[in-house]
């Protein structure tokens, strides 16, 4: 039986990388029926809806989405669609595996990086509670709750146990935000006690940033509130070659939306040179979530082989290929990748 999946191309480079990822998923032989749903900054401005109902309605029905980025205006305009989606569907886990890809030249090419970031996805400064008290004085509320901190911590520890990971670092700034981040830390410690086999450590976020640059290979699983997770994810992406390479998933109890860590990249949109790897790898996570493990394995392998060959890479990773040429190379490698049982 085919899986129905909501495909949200988004805007900026979104349509380019979504088309590439959808083609790669189909070439991997997964039985997927796409339900395409339009969502862009233009649509939100025109409809004046934070999140159009048809998007929520489709995701509530299919319960699985593959999503391109949607632009959020900076310093003005409507609230972030991505934040709204995560809150409305209670997608409380943001899961971002950051892994070196052999063949991508980086400053850390001789180091194998394989870390996973769990970012709380529904509160913190992203609650959107901002207020201009008087002219030129603004307060932004940071919300941390026991319920949300416990469930992200529990999800991270359970995932670490299932995947035989050894160490979790809780990342915080509880030396300054003693109450908010203090509560987050107390929840992490409480959950850590339920998992004595996993080593539990704590790091202040500024020190975590430095340690990740100095010794990225020592990190395994990182667990943190929303804002630090956003920033540390981009830092981690930089360690393995940039935002074009790092996948992500927004997970809740009823629904899962898979999307790259990167945004809509307006500087390269429409030029046909965006790297679709991050969204293709997000699609690999989606296929695993759907139980299509063979298609997931084949797609991951074809992407890795394309990097190992190195002939059709996009400019962000030092190549000269277009999005379409990279995608064709992945699809050719998929065709060469035997299915289990074939020789
Ligand atoms: P947001 O705040 O919406 O997450 P951002 O500030 O992280 O966005 P991006 O839109 O992700 O910014 O872009 C940051 C930089 O990374 C830009 O120079 C962009 O061109 C580059 N970039 C992002 N994604 C890709 C990609 N898939 N391929 C190539 N370059 C990319």
JSON list of C-alpha atoms and ligand atoms in Angstrom, two decimals, residues 13 17 69-72 74 80 82 96 230 234 242-245 260-269 273-279 314-317 323, ligand 1:
[
{"chain": "A", "resi": 13, "resn": "UNK", "atom": "CA", "xyz": [15.21, 27.35, -3.04]},
{"chain": "A", "resi": 17, "resn": "UNK", "atom": "CA", "xyz": [15.32, 21.08, -3.62]},
{"chain": "A", "resi": 69, "resn": "UNK", "atom": "CA", "xyz": [11.84, 26.05, 3.60]},
{"chain": "A", "resi": 70, "resn": "UNK", "atom": "CA", "xyz": [9.39, 28.97, 3.81]},
{"chain": "A", "resi": 71, "resn": "UNK", "atom": "CA", "xyz": [10.78, 32.51, 4.10]},
{"chain": "A", "resi": 72, "resn": "UNK", "atom": "CA", "xyz": [10.20, 34.44, 7.32]},
{"chain": "A", "resi": 74, "resn": "UNK", "atom": "CA", "xyz": [13.32, 39.57, 9.34]},
{"chain": "A", "resi": 80, "resn": "UNK", "atom": "CA", "xyz": [7.48, 32.29, 11.28]},
{"chain": "A", "resi": 82, "resn": "UNK", "atom": "CA", "xyz": [7.85, 27.00, 10.61]},
{"chain": "A", "resi": 96, "resn": "UNK", "atom": "CA", "xyz": [19.07, 16.90, 13.53]},
{"chain": "A", "resi": 230, "resn": "UNK", "atom": "CA", "xyz": [18.72, 26.66, 16.30]},
{"chain": "A", "resi": 234, "resn": "UNK", "atom": "CA", "xyz": [23.97, 25.86, 12.03]},
{"chain": "A", "resi": 242, "resn": "UNK", "atom": "CA", "xyz": [27.44, 23.59, 5.38]},
{"chain": "A", "resi": 243, "resn": "UNK", "atom": "CA", "xyz": [23.70, 23.93, 5.45]},
{"chain": "A", "resi": 244, "resn": "UNK", "atom": "CA", "xyz": [23.24, 22.13, 2.15]},
{"chain": "A", "resi": 245, "resn": "UNK", "atom": "CA", "xyz": [24.05, 18.83, 3.83]},
{"chain": "A", "resi": 260, "resn": "UNK", "atom": "CA", "xyz": [16.39, 20.47, 6.05]},
{"chain": "A", "resi": 261, "resn": "UNK", "atom": "CA", "xyz": [18.09, 22.63, 8.67]},
{"chain": "A", "resi": 262, "resn": "UNK", "atom": "CA", "xyz": [18.60, 25.42, 6.10]},
{"chain": "A", "resi": 263, "resn": "UNK", "atom": "CA", "xyz": [16.28, 28.28, 5.26]},
{"chain": "A", "resi": 264, "resn": "UNK", "atom": "CA", "xyz": [15.02, 29.53, 1.90]},
{"chain": "A", "resi": 265, "resn": "UNK", "atom": "CA", "xyz": [18.48, 30.87, 0.87]},
{"chain": "A", "resi": 266, "resn": "UNK", "atom": "CA", "xyz": [17.19, 33.87, -1.14]},
{"chain": "A", "resi": 267, "resn": "UNK", "atom": "CA", "xyz": [20.76, 34.65, -2.29]},
{"chain": "A", "resi": 268, "resn": "UNK", "atom": "CA", "xyz": [20.82, 31.57, -4.56]},
{"chain": "A", "resi": 269, "resn": "UNK", "atom": "CA", "xyz": [17.09, 30.96, -5.16]},
{"chain": "A", "resi": 273, "resn": "UNK", "atom": "CA", "xyz": [22.49, 25.60, -7.89]},
{"chain": "A", "resi": 274, "resn": "UNK", "atom": "CA", "xyz": [21.00, 24.80, -4.47]},
{"chain": "A", "resi": 275, "resn": "UNK", "atom": "CA", "xyz": [22.28, 21.63, -2.87]},
{"chain": "A", "resi": 276, "resn": "UNK", "atom": "CA", "xyz": [19.34, 19.21, -2.44]},
{"chain": "A", "resi": 277, "resn": "UNK", "atom": "CA", "xyz": [21.32, 16.81, -0.21]},
{"chain": "A", "resi": 278, "resn": "UNK", "atom": "CA", "xyz": [19.89, 18.14, 3.07]},
{"chain": "A", "resi": 279, "resn": "UNK", "atom": "CA", "xyz": [16.32, 17.58, 1.90]},
{"chain": "A", "resi": 314, "resn": "UNK", "atom": "CA", "xyz": [27.05, 21.65, -6.25]},
{"chain": "A", "resi": 315, "resn": "UNK", "atom": "CA", "xyz": [29.03, 24.92, -5.73]},
{"chain": "A", "resi": 316, "resn": "UNK", "atom": "CA", "xyz": [28.45, 25.11, -1.93]},
{"chain": "A", "resi": 317, "resn": "UNK", "atom": "CA", "xyz": [30.63, 22.00, -1.54]},
{"chain": "A", "resi": 323, "resn": "UNK", "atom": "CA", "xyz": [20.85, 20.93, -8.64]},
{"chain": "B", "resi": 1, "resn": "LIG", "atom": "P1", "xyz": [16.50, 30.65, 8.36]},
{"chain": "B", "resi": 1, "resn": "LIG", "atom": "O1", "xyz": [16.72, 31.67, 9.42]},
{"chain": "B", "resi": 1, "resn": "LIG", "atom": "O2", "xyz": [15.28, 30.85, 7.50]},
{"chain": "B", "resi": 1, "resn": "LIG", "atom": "O3", "xyz": [16.72, 29.24, 8.81]},
{"chain": "B", "resi": 1, "resn": "LIG", "atom": "P2", "xyz": [19.22, 31.02, 7.59]},
{"chain": "B", "resi": 1, "resn": "LIG", "atom": "O4", "xyz": [19.52, 32.35, 8.15]},
{"chain": "B", "resi": 1, "resn": "LIG", "atom": "O5", "xyz": [19.70, 29.80, 8.30]},
{"chain": "B", "resi": 1, "resn": "LIG", "atom": "O6", "xyz": [17.65, 30.88, 7.29]},
{"chain": "B", "resi": 1, "resn": "LIG", "atom": "P3", "xyz": [19.63, 30.14, 4.94]},
{"chain": "B", "resi": 1, "resn": "LIG", "atom": "O7", "xyz": [18.51, 30.60, 4.07]},
{"chain": "B", "resi": 1, "resn": "LIG", "atom": "O8", "xyz": [19.57, 28.74, 5.37]},
{"chain": "B", "resi": 1, "resn": "LIG", "atom": "O9", "xyz": [19.79, 31.10, 6.14]},
{"chain": "B", "resi": 1, "resn": "LIG", "atom": "O10", "xyz": [21.00, 30.41, 4.19]},
{"chain": "B", "resi": 1, "resn": "LIG", "atom": "C1", "xyz": [22.26, 30.64, 4.84]},
{"chain": "B", "resi": 1, "resn": "LIG", "atom": "C2", "xyz": [23.39, 30.51, 3.84]},
{"chain": "B", "resi": 1, "resn": "LIG", "atom": "O11", "xyz": [23.55, 29.12, 3.50]},
{"chain": "B", "resi": 1, "resn": "LIG", "atom": "C3", "xyz": [23.12, 31.25, 2.52]},
{"chain": "B", "resi": 1, "resn": "LIG", "atom": "O12", "xyz": [24.29, 31.82, 2.03]},
{"chain": "B", "resi": 1, "resn": "LIG", "atom": "C4", "xyz": [22.64, 30.16, 1.61]},
{"chain": "B", "resi": 1, "resn": "LIG", "atom": "O13", "xyz": [22.90, 30.39, 0.24]},
{"chain": "B", "resi": 1, "resn": "LIG", "atom": "C5", "xyz": [23.38, 28.91, 2.10]},
{"chain": "B", "resi": 1, "resn": "LIG", "atom": "N1", "xyz": [22.53, 27.71, 1.89]},
{"chain": "B", "resi": 1, "resn": "LIG", "atom": "C6", "xyz": [21.47, 27.35, 2.64]},
{"chain": "B", "resi": 1, "resn": "LIG", "atom": "N2", "xyz": [20.92, 26.23, 2.15]},
{"chain": "B", "resi": 1, "resn": "LIG", "atom": "C7", "xyz": [21.65, 25.88, 1.06]},
{"chain": "B", "resi": 1, "resn": "LIG", "atom": "C8", "xyz": [21.57, 24.80, 0.12]},
{"chain": "B", "resi": 1, "resn": "LIG", "atom": "N3", "xyz": [20.62, 23.86, 0.21]},
{"chain": "B", "resi": 1, "resn": "LIG", "atom": "N4", "xyz": [22.48, 24.76, -0.87]},
{"chain": "B", "resi": 1, "resn": "LIG", "atom": "C9", "xyz": [23.45, 25.69, -0.96]},
{"chain": "B", "resi": 1, "resn": "LIG", "atom": "N5", "xyz": [23.58, 26.72, -0.11]},
{"chain": "B", "resi": 1, "resn": "LIG", "atom": "C10", "xyz": [22.69, 26.82, 0.90]}
]
